[in-house]
Amino acid sequence: MSKTKTRSPWAWIPSLYFAEGIPYVVVMTVAVIMYKKLGISNTDIALYTSWLYLPWMIKPLWSPIVDVLKSKRWWIVSMQLLIGAGLAGVAFTVPTTFFFQSTLAFFWLLAFSSATHDIAADGFYMYGLDTNKQAYFVGIRSTFYRLAMITGQGLLIILAGYLETTNLFGNTENNIPLAWSLTFFILAALFVLLCFYHKFALPHPKEDEEREVKSFSEVFDGFGETVSTFFMKKDILKIVGLILVYRLGESQLVKMASPFLLDPKEVGGLGLSTSEVGLIYGTIGIVFLTVGGILGGYLASRNGLKYWLWPMVFAINLPNLVYVYLSYALPDSFYFICASVAVEQFGYGFGFTAYMLYQIYVSEGKHKTAHFAFCTGLMAAGMMFPGMISGWIQEMIGYQHFFVWVMLCTIPSFIMVKLVKVDPKFGIKQK
């Protein structure tokens, strides 16, 4: 039977981008909550989980290999199978006495596999659709990526929290590790199913399977050119500076927000349950983040990036003040806590729009795809390095002073926004 060259995009785009989002949110968010519930210190959580940003930071370095070897389709299916194996590895090792080292090793496997999957999936998207359909389905892929965020930060956390408190395991002292082990087994099974589904559901675009395959020397010669042209851009130091510090406060807040919500009030936290944190961040938070992002994109398309840059840098930073208030007031009202996080997440979604548009703006030119990849690598570095020390800072000065410190860390982003220049017409929809 001949291979299917084309297939309805609805048969594979939703599931492909759902599969792209799950491992990222597991490594970046679910791992933090799991380690907190398993008794790991905030210092170690922030340090070791921040290192997991590294594969996304350096993925442009091995993206040429994905272009040279095999097809994008082959890479997608293979990486999904590897992600499933990594999730199963976490599930098997969570209940062991050496769980921290072993689960971290599997999270590294997940991180590298997921970053490679991102490269292949985004390339396959361009091979599998013509330009008109690419534009049409960009909103669909974003929606299902967001649904993956809701599944990871919300439903999975709620499930783990339910399993922690159920009698399924006989209410032994191993309830928490067994609950997380079962949660990861369910995830592993999901990815095995996704792998086999995409083995048959993904089309076989001619451009993917019959494309010109260059030698390694040709690819890496071209890579050298793209690197040099990126770092020779006008005002490159200002560009790099803004990308690195735009989320300096947020990069530290995101690592300590869940531990703060989970820690008991005796040590300065809010004392919420695992399921409550899943509900707050994985459902309410994601919904408001998405609304903020959609509104930001709509407004930026009307007036341009330059017009909205200042409002958006305020939006991503000032709502962090809600954590300063929560750490001092320690409110008991679950609804008030939900509303506070909703405000912060809405501001983050709205303000993040300018950040992404600025990276697109500075990537314009001959090598815009590769240059955008460099920008996203710098973006990951801006999250990784500050996040690594955030747990140590929090444990040194406590939650109250830590959130004040986060607000002080927002100042460099305002300074860099003042220094950079943006074309007033960029981002405005052409009539």
CSV table of C-alpha atoms in Angstrom, one decimal:
chain,number,residue,atom,x,y,z
A,1,MET,CA,0.0,0.0,0.0
A,2,SER,CA,1.4,3.4,-0.9
A,3,LYS,CA,2.3,5.9,1.7
A,4,THR,CA,-0.2,8.8,2.3
A,5,LYS,CA,1.5,11.9,1.0
A,6,THR,CA,-1.2,14.2,2.4
A,7,ARG,CA,-3.7,13.9,5.2
A,8,SER,CA,-6.1,16.3,6.9
A,9,PRO,CA,-4.1,18.6,9.2
A,10,TRP,CA,-6.8,18.1,11.8
A,11,ALA,CA,-5.7,14.5,12.0
A,12,TRP,CA,-2.2,15.4,13.2
A,13,ILE,CA,-1.6,19.0,14.1
A,14,PRO,CA,-3.6,19.0,17.4
A,15,SER,CA,-2.0,15.8,18.7
A,16,LEU,CA,1.5,16.8,17.5
A,17,TYR,CA,1.5,20.1,19.4
A,18,PHE,CA,-0.2,18.6,22.4
A,19,ALA,CA,2.7,16.1,22.4
A,20,GLU,CA,5.2,19.0,22.1
A,21,GLY,CA,3.8,20.8,25.2
A,22,ILE,CA,3.6,17.9,27.6
A,23,PRO,CA,7.3,17.0,28.2
A,24,TYR,CA,8.2,20.7,28.5
A,25,VAL,CA,5.7,21.4,31.2
A,26,VAL,CA,6.6,18.1,33.0
A,27,VAL,CA,10.3,19.1,33.1
A,28,MET,CA,9.8,22.8,33.9
A,29,THR,CA,6.8,22.7,36.3
A,30,VAL,CA,5.6,19.2,37.3
A,31,ALA,CA,9.2,18.3,38.4
A,32,VAL,CA,9.3,21.3,40.8
A,33,ILE,CA,6.0,20.3,42.5
A,34,MET,CA,7.0,16.6,42.7
A,35,TYR,CA,10.4,17.3,44.3
A,36,LYS,CA,8.8,19.7,46.8
A,37,LYS,CA,6.3,17.0,47.9
A,38,LEU,CA,9.1,14.5,48.1
A,39,GLY,CA,11.0,16.7,50.6
A,40,ILE,CA,13.8,18.2,48.4
A,41,SER,CA,15.0,21.7,49.6
A,42,ASN,CA,14.1,24.8,47.6
A,43,THR,CA,17.8,25.4,46.9
A,44,ASP,CA,18.2,22.0,45.3
A,45,ILE,CA,14.9,22.2,43.4
A,46,ALA,CA,15.7,25.6,41.9
A,47,LEU,CA,19.3,24.7,41.1
A,48,TYR,CA,18.8,21.3,39.4
A,49,THR,CA,15.5,22.0,37.6
A,50,SER,CA,16.8,25.2,36.2
A,51,TRP,CA,19.7,23.3,34.6
A,52,LEU,CA,17.1,21.4,32.7
A,53,TYR,CA,16.5,24.6,30.6
A,54,LEU,CA,19.9,23.8,29.0
A,55,PRO,CA,18.7,21.6,26.1
A,56,TRP,CA,16.3,24.3,24.9
A,57,MET,CA,19.0,26.9,25.3
A,58,ILE,CA,21.5,25.0,23.1
A,59,LYS,CA,19.2,23.2,20.7
A,60,PRO,CA,20.3,25.4,17.7
A,61,LEU,CA,23.7,23.6,18.0
A,62,TRP,CA,22.3,20.2,17.0
A,63,SER,CA,19.4,21.3,14.8
A,64,PRO,CA,21.7,20.8,11.7
A,65,ILE,CA,21.9,17.1,12.6
A,66,VAL,CA,18.1,16.9,12.5
A,67,ASP,CA,18.2,18.4,9.1
A,68,VAL,CA,20.9,16.1,7.8
A,69,LEU,CA,19.8,12.7,9.2
A,70,LYS,CA,16.6,10.9,8.3
A,71,SER,CA,13.3,12.7,7.9
A,72,LYS,CA,11.5,15.1,10.3
A,73,ARG,CA,8.8,12.5,10.5
A,74,TRP,CA,11.3,9.9,11.7
A,75,TRP,CA,12.6,12.2,14.3
A,76,ILE,CA,9.1,13.0,15.6
A,77,VAL,CA,8.1,9.4,16.1
A,78,SER,CA,11.5,8.4,17.6
A,79,MET,CA,11.6,11.3,20.1
A,80,GLN,CA,8.0,10.5,21.2
A,81,LEU,CA,9.0,6.9,21.9
A,82,LEU,CA,12.1,8.2,23.8
A,83,ILE,CA,10.0,10.6,25.8
A,84,GLY,CA,7.7,7.8,26.8
A,85,ALA,CA,10.7,5.8,27.9
A,86,GLY,CA,12.0,8.7,30.0
A,87,LEU,CA,8.6,9.1,31.7
A,88,ALA,CA,8.5,5.4,32.5
A,89,GLY,CA,12.0,5.8,33.9
A,90,VAL,CA,10.8,8.5,36.3
A,91,ALA,CA,7.8,6.4,37.3
A,92,PHE,CA,10.0,3.4,38.1
A,93,THR,CA,12.6,5.3,40.2
A,94,VAL,CA,10.4,7.7,42.2
A,95,PRO,CA,9.7,5.2,44.9
A,96,THR,CA,13.4,4.3,45.3
A,97,THR,CA,15.8,5.6,47.9
A,98,PHE,CA,18.0,7.1,45.2
A,99,PHE,CA,15.0,8.8,43.5
A,100,PHE,CA,16.5,12.3,43.3
A,101,GLN,CA,19.6,11.4,41.2
A,102,SER,CA,17.8,8.8,39.1
A,103,THR,CA,14.7,10.9,38.3
A,104,LEU,CA,16.9,13.9,37.4
A,105,ALA,CA,18.8,11.7,34.9
A,106,PHE,CA,15.5,10.7,33.3
A,107,PHE,CA,14.4,14.4,33.3
A,108,TRP,CA,17.6,15.2,31.4
A,109,LEU,CA,16.6,12.5,28.8
A,110,LEU,CA,13.1,14.1,28.6
A,111,ALA,CA,14.6,17.6,28.1
A,112,PHE,CA,16.9,16.6,25.3
A,113,SER,CA,14.3,14.5,23.6
A,114,SER,CA,11.7,17.2,23.9
A,115,ALA,CA,14.0,19.9,22.5
A,116,THR,CA,14.9,17.7,19.6
A,117,HIS,CA,11.1,16.9,19.1
A,118,ASP,CA,10.5,20.7,18.9
A,119,ILE,CA,13.0,21.1,16.1
A,120,ALA,CA,11.5,18.3,14.1
A,121,ALA,CA,7.9,19.2,14.7
A,122,ASP,CA,8.3,22.8,13.7
A,123,GLY,CA,10.1,21.8,10.6
A,124,PHE,CA,7.5,19.1,9.7
A,125,TYR,CA,4.8,21.7,10.1
A,126,MET,CA,6.3,23.8,7.3
A,127,TYR,CA,6.8,20.6,5.1
A,128,GLY,CA,3.3,19.3,5.7
A,129,LEU,CA,1.3,22.4,5.0
A,130,ASP,CA,1.3,25.1,2.3
A,131,THR,CA,1.8,28.7,3.4
A,132,ASN,CA,-1.9,29.4,3.5
A,133,LYS,CA,-2.6,26.5,5.8
A,134,GLN,CA,0.4,27.3,7.9
A,135,ALA,CA,-1.2,30.7,8.7
A,136,TYR,CA,-4.6,29.1,9.3
A,137,PHE,CA,-3.4,26.4,11.7
A,138,VAL,CA,-1.0,28.6,13.7
A,139,GLY,CA,-3.8,29.4,16.2
A,140,ILE,CA,-4.8,25.7,16.3
A,141,ARG,CA,-1.3,24.5,17.2
A,142,SER,CA,-1.0,27.2,19.9
A,143,THR,CA,-4.4,26.2,21.4
A,144,PHE,CA,-3.4,22.6,21.7
A,145,TYR,CA,0.0,23.5,23.1
A,146,ARG,CA,-1.9,25.5,25.8
A,147,LEU,CA,-4.1,22.5,26.4
A,148,ALA,CA,-0.9,20.5,27.1
A,149,MET,CA,0.0,23.2,29.7
A,150,ILE,CA,-3.4,22.8,31.3
A,151,THR,CA,-3.0,19.0,31.3
A,152,GLY,CA,0.5,19.1,32.8
A,153,GLN,CA,0.1,22.0,35.3
A,154,GLY,CA,-3.5,21.2,36.1
A,155,LEU,CA,-5.0,17.8,35.6
A,156,LEU,CA,-1.7,15.9,36.3
A,157,ILE,CA,-1.1,17.8,39.5
A,158,ILE,CA,-4.7,17.4,40.6
A,159,LEU,CA,-4.5,13.7,39.9
A,160,ALA,CA,-1.2,13.3,41.9
A,161,GLY,CA,-2.8,15.3,44.7
A,162,TYR,CA,-5.8,13.0,44.7
A,163,LEU,CA,-3.6,9.9,44.7
A,164,GLU,CA,-1.6,11.3,47.6
A,165,THR,CA,-4.7,11.4,49.8
A,166,THR,CA,-6.5,8.3,48.7
A,167,ASN,CA,-6.5,4.9,50.3
A,168,LEU,CA,-5.4,3.3,47.1
A,169,PHE,CA,-2.0,2.6,48.6
A,170,GLY,CA,-3.1,1.7,52.1
A,171,ASN,CA,-2.3,5.1,53.6
A,172,THR,CA,1.3,4.2,54.1
A,173,GLU,CA,4.2,6.6,54.5
A,174,ASN,CA,5.0,5.8,50.8
A,175,ASN,CA,1.7,7.3,49.6
A,176,ILE,CA,3.3,10.4,48.0
A,177,PRO,CA,6.1,8.7,46.0
A,178,LEU,CA,3.7,6.0,44.9
A,179,ALA,CA,1.1,8.6,43.8
A,180,TRP,CA,3.7,10.4,41.7
A,181,SER,CA,4.9,7.0,40.3
A,182,LEU,CA,1.4,6.1,39.1
A,183,THR,CA,1.0,9.6,37.6
A,184,PHE,CA,4.1,9.2,35.5
A,185,PHE,CA,3.2,5.7,34.4
A,186,ILE,CA,-0.1,7.2,33.0
A,187,LEU,CA,1.9,9.8,31.2
A,188,ALA,CA,4.3,7.2,29.8
A,189,ALA,CA,1.4,5.1,28.5
A,190,LEU,CA,0.0,8.3,26.9
A,191,PHE,CA,3.2,8.9,25.0
A,192,VAL,CA,3.5,5.4,23.8
A,193,LEU,CA,0.0,5.8,22.3
A,194,LEU,CA,0.9,9.1,20.8
A,195,CYS,CA,4.0,7.6,19.2
A,196,PHE,CA,2.1,4.8,17.6
A,197,TYR,CA,-0.7,7.1,16.5
A,198,HIS,CA,1.7,9.5,14.8
A,199,LYS,CA,3.5,6.6,13.2
A,200,PHE,CA,0.4,6.1,11.1
A,201,ALA,CA,-1.4,9.5,11.2
A,202,LEU,CA,1.5,11.8,10.1
A,203,PRO,CA,1.5,12.3,6.3
A,204,HIS,CA,4.6,11.7,4.2
A,205,PRO,CA,5.2,15.0,2.5
A,206,LYS,CA,7.4,14.9,-0.5
A,207,GLU,CA,9.6,17.8,0.7
A,208,ASP,CA,10.4,15.9,3.9
A,209,GLU,CA,11.3,12.5,2.4
A,210,GLU,CA,12.9,13.7,-0.9
A,211,ARG,CA,14.5,16.9,0.3
A,212,GLU,CA,18.1,17.7,-0.7
A,213,VAL,CA,20.3,16.3,2.1
A,214,LYS,CA,23.5,18.3,2.6
A,215,SER,CA,26.8,17.0,4.0
A,216,PHE,CA,27.7,17.8,7.6
A,217,SER,CA,30.5,20.2,6.4
A,218,GLU,CA,28.0,22.1,4.2
A,219,VAL,CA,25.5,22.4,7.1
A,220,PHE,CA,28.0,23.5,9.7
A,221,ASP,CA,29.6,26.0,7.3
A,222,GLY,CA,26.2,27.6,6.8
A,223,PHE,CA,25.7,27.5,10.6
A,224,GLY,CA,28.9,29.4,11.1
A,225,GLU,CA,27.6,32.1,8.8
A,226,THR,CA,24.3,32.4,10.6
A,227,VAL,CA,26.1,32.8,14.0
A,228,SER,CA,28.4,35.5,12.7
A,229,THR,CA,25.7,37.5,11.0
A,230,PHE,CA,23.6,37.4,14.2
A,231,PHE,CA,26.3,38.7,16.5
A,232,MET,CA,27.2,41.4,13.9
A,233,LYS,CA,23.7,43.0,14.1
A,234,LYS,CA,23.5,46.6,14.9
A,235,ASP,CA,23.1,47.2,18.7
A,236,ILE,CA,23.6,43.5,19.4
A,237,LEU,CA,24.7,44.1,23.0
A,238,LYS,CA,21.4,45.9,23.7
A,239,ILE,CA,19.5,43.2,21.9
A,240,VAL,CA,21.1,40.4,23.9
A,241,GLY,CA,20.8,42.5,27.1
A,242,LEU,CA,17.0,42.9,26.7
A,243,ILE,CA,16.4,39.3,25.9
A,244,LEU,CA,18.4,38.2,28.9
A,245,VAL,CA,16.8,40.5,31.5
A,246,TYR,CA,13.3,41.0,30.3
A,247,ARG,CA,12.1,38.2,32.5
A,248,LEU,CA,14.8,38.5,35.3
A,249,GLY,CA,12.2,38.8,38.0
A,250,GLU,CA,9.8,36.2,36.5
A,251,SER,CA,12.7,33.7,36.1
A,252,GLN,CA,13.1,33.5,39.8
A,253,LEU,CA,9.4,33.9,40.8
A,254,VAL,CA,8.4,30.9,38.6
A,255,LYS,CA,10.7,28.5,40.5
A,256,MET,CA,9.5,29.5,43.9
A,257,ALA,CA,5.8,30.2,43.3
A,258,SER,CA,4.7,26.6,43.7
A,259,PRO,CA,6.9,25.9,46.8
A,260,PHE,CA,5.5,29.1,48.3
A,261,LEU,CA,1.9,27.9,47.8
A,262,LEU,CA,2.7,24.4,49.1
A,263,ASP,CA,4.9,25.3,52.1
A,264,PRO,CA,3.1,25.5,55.5
A,265,LYS,CA,2.4,28.9,57.0
A,266,GLU,CA,4.9,28.2,59.8
A,267,VAL,CA,7.7,28.6,57.3
A,268,GLY,CA,6.0,31.5,55.4
A,269,GLY,CA,4.0,29.6,52.8
A,270,LEU,CA,0.3,29.4,52.1
A,271,GLY,CA,-0.2,25.7,53.1
A,272,LEU,CA,-2.2,24.6,50.0
A,273,SER,CA,-2.6,21.0,48.9
A,274,THR,CA,-1.1,19.6,45.8
A,275,SER,CA,-4.5,19.5,44.1
A,276,GLU,CA,-5.2,23.1,45.0
A,277,VAL,CA,-2.0,24.2,43.4
A,278,GLY,CA,-2.8,22.2,40.3
A,279,LEU,CA,-6.2,23.9,40.1
A,280,ILE,CA,-4.7,27.4,40.6
A,281,TYR,CA,-1.8,27.2,38.2
A,282,GLY,CA,-2.9,24.5,35.8
A,283,THR,CA,-6.4,25.7,35.1
A,284,ILE,CA,-7.2,29.2,36.4
A,285,GLY,CA,-3.6,30.5,35.8
A,286,ILE,CA,-3.3,29.0,32.3
A,287,VAL,CA,-6.7,30.4,31.3
A,288,PHE,CA,-5.8,34.0,32.3
A,289,LEU,CA,-2.3,33.6,30.8
A,290,THR,CA,-3.9,32.6,27.5
A,291,VAL,CA,-6.4,35.5,27.6
A,292,GLY,CA,-3.6,37.9,28.3
A,293,GLY,CA,-1.6,36.5,25.4
A,294,ILE,CA,-4.5,36.7,23.0
A,295,LEU,CA,-5.3,40.3,24.0
A,296,GLY,CA,-1.6,41.3,23.7
A,297,GLY,CA,-1.4,39.8,20.2
A,298,TYR,CA,-4.6,41.5,19.1
A,299,LEU,CA,-3.5,45.0,20.4
A,300,ALA,CA,0.0,44.6,19.0
A,301,SER,CA,-1.3,43.9,15.6
A,302,ARG,CA,-3.3,47.1,15.7
A,303,ASN,CA,-0.8,49.6,17.0
A,304,GLY,CA,2.6,47.8,16.6
A,305,LEU,CA,5.3,46.6,19.0
A,306,LYS,CA,6.8,50.0,19.7
A,307,TYR,CA,3.4,51.4,20.9
A,308,TRP,CA,2.8,48.5,23.3
A,309,LEU,CA,6.4,47.8,24.5
A,310,TRP,CA,6.2,50.0,27.6
A,311,PRO,CA,2.7,48.9,28.7
A,312,MET,CA,3.7,45.3,28.2
A,313,VAL,CA,7.0,45.5,30.2
A,314,PHE,CA,4.9,47.0,33.1
A,315,ALA,CA,2.3,44.2,32.7
A,316,ILE,CA,4.8,41.4,33.0
A,317,ASN,CA,6.6,42.9,36.0
A,318,LEU,CA,4.2,44.9,38.2
A,319,PRO,CA,1.7,42.1,38.9
A,320,ASN,CA,4.5,40.2,40.7
A,321,LEU,CA,3.6,42.5,43.6
A,322,VAL,CA,0.7,40.2,44.4
A,323,TYR,CA,3.3,37.7,45.8
A,324,VAL,CA,4.8,40.4,48.0
A,325,TYR,CA,1.3,40.9,49.4
A,326,LEU,CA,0.5,37.2,49.7
A,327,SER,CA,3.8,36.5,51.6
A,328,TYR,CA,3.0,39.2,54.1
A,329,ALA,CA,-0.7,38.8,54.5
A,330,LEU,CA,-0.8,34.9,54.3
A,331,PRO,CA,-4.6,35.0,53.5
A,332,ASP,CA,-6.8,32.0,54.2
A,333,SER,CA,-9.2,32.6,51.3
A,334,PHE,CA,-8.6,30.2,48.5
A,335,TYR,CA,-10.6,32.4,46.1
A,336,PHE,CA,-8.5,35.4,46.9
A,337,ILE,CA,-5.3,33.4,46.3
A,338,CYS,CA,-6.8,32.3,42.9
A,339,ALA,CA,-7.6,35.9,42.0
A,340,SER,CA,-4.1,37.0,42.9
A,341,VAL,CA,-2.5,34.4,40.7
A,342,ALA,CA,-4.9,35.1,37.9
A,343,VAL,CA,-3.8,38.8,37.9
A,344,GLU,CA,-0.1,37.8,37.8
A,345,GLN,CA,-0.7,35.2,35.0
A,346,PHE,CA,-2.8,37.6,32.9
A,347,GLY,CA,0.0,40.2,33.2
A,348,TYR,CA,2.6,37.7,32.3
A,349,GLY,CA,0.6,36.5,29.2
A,350,PHE,CA,0.0,40.1,28.1
A,351,GLY,CA,3.6,41.2,28.7
A,352,PHE,CA,5.2,38.1,27.1
A,353,THR,CA,3.7,39.2,23.7
A,354,ALA,CA,6.1,42.1,23.4
A,355,TYR,CA,9.0,39.8,24.3
A,356,MET,CA,8.3,37.3,21.5
A,357,LEU,CA,7.5,40.1,19.0
A,358,TYR,CA,10.9,41.7,19.8
A,359,GLN,CA,12.7,38.5,19.1
A,360,ILE,CA,10.9,38.2,15.8
A,361,TYR,CA,11.8,41.8,15.0
A,362,VAL,CA,15.5,41.4,15.7
A,363,SER,CA,15.6,38.1,13.7
A,364,GLU,CA,14.4,39.7,10.5
A,365,GLY,CA,16.8,39.2,7.6
A,366,LYS,CA,18.4,36.4,5.5
A,367,HIS,CA,18.7,33.9,8.3
A,368,LYS,CA,15.6,34.8,10.3
A,369,THR,CA,14.7,31.2,11.2
A,370,ALA,CA,18.1,30.4,12.6
A,371,HIS,CA,18.4,33.9,14.3
A,372,PHE,CA,15.1,33.4,16.0
A,373,ALA,CA,16.4,30.1,17.3
A,374,PHE,CA,19.4,32.0,18.8
A,375,CYS,CA,17.0,34.4,20.4
A,376,THR,CA,15.0,31.6,22.0
A,377,GLY,CA,18.3,30.1,23.2
A,378,LEU,CA,19.1,33.4,24.9
A,379,MET,CA,15.6,33.5,26.3
A,380,ALA,CA,16.2,30.1,27.9
A,381,ALA,CA,19.5,31.3,29.3
A,382,GLY,CA,17.7,34.2,30.8
A,383,MET,CA,15.4,31.8,32.6
A,384,MET,CA,18.0,29.2,33.5
A,385,PHE,CA,20.8,31.1,35.3
A,386,PRO,CA,18.7,33.3,37.6
A,387,GLY,CA,16.4,30.4,38.3
A,388,MET,CA,19.4,28.3,39.5
A,389,ILE,CA,20.1,30.6,42.5
A,390,SER,CA,16.5,31.5,43.3
A,391,GLY,CA,16.0,28.7,45.8
A,392,TRP,CA,19.2,29.5,47.6
A,393,ILE,CA,18.2,33.2,47.8
A,394,GLN,CA,14.7,32.3,49.1
A,395,GLU,CA,16.1,30.0,51.8
A,396,MET,CA,18.6,32.7,52.9
A,397,ILE,CA,16.1,35.5,53.2
A,398,GLY,CA,12.6,33.9,53.5
A,399,TYR,CA,9.6,34.3,51.2
A,400,GLN,CA,8.7,37.9,52.1
A,401,HIS,CA,12.1,39.3,51.4
A,402,PHE,CA,12.5,37.0,48.4
A,403,PHE,CA,9.5,38.4,46.6
A,404,VAL,CA,10.7,42.0,47.4
A,405,TRP,CA,14.0,40.9,45.7
A,406,VAL,CA,12.0,39.7,42.7
A,407,MET,CA,10.5,43.1,42.3
A,408,LEU,CA,14.0,44.7,42.5
A,409,CYS,CA,15.1,42.3,39.7
A,410,THR,CA,12.5,43.8,37.4
A,411,ILE,CA,14.3,47.1,37.2
A,412,PRO,CA,16.9,46.0,34.6
A,413,SER,CA,14.1,45.2,32.1
A,414,PHE,CA,12.8,48.7,32.3
A,415,ILE,CA,16.3,50.1,31.7
A,416,MET,CA,16.9,47.9,28.7
A,417,VAL,CA,13.5,48.7,27.2
A,418,LYS,CA,14.5,52.4,27.4
A,419,LEU,CA,17.7,51.7,25.5
A,420,VAL,CA,16.5,49.6,22.6
A,421,LYS,CA,15.1,51.0,19.4
A,422,VAL,CA,12.1,49.5,17.5
A,423,ASP,CA,10.6,50.4,14.1
A,424,PRO,CA,7.2,52.0,14.9
A,425,LYS,CA,5.6,50.1,11.9
A,426,PHE,CA,6.7,46.7,13.0
A,427,GLY,CA,3.8,44.4,14.0
A,428,ILE,CA,1.1,46.5,12.6
A,429,LYS,CA,-1.2,44.5,10.2
A,430,GLN,CA,-0.8,45.8,6.7
A,431,LYS,CA,-4.0,46.7,4.9
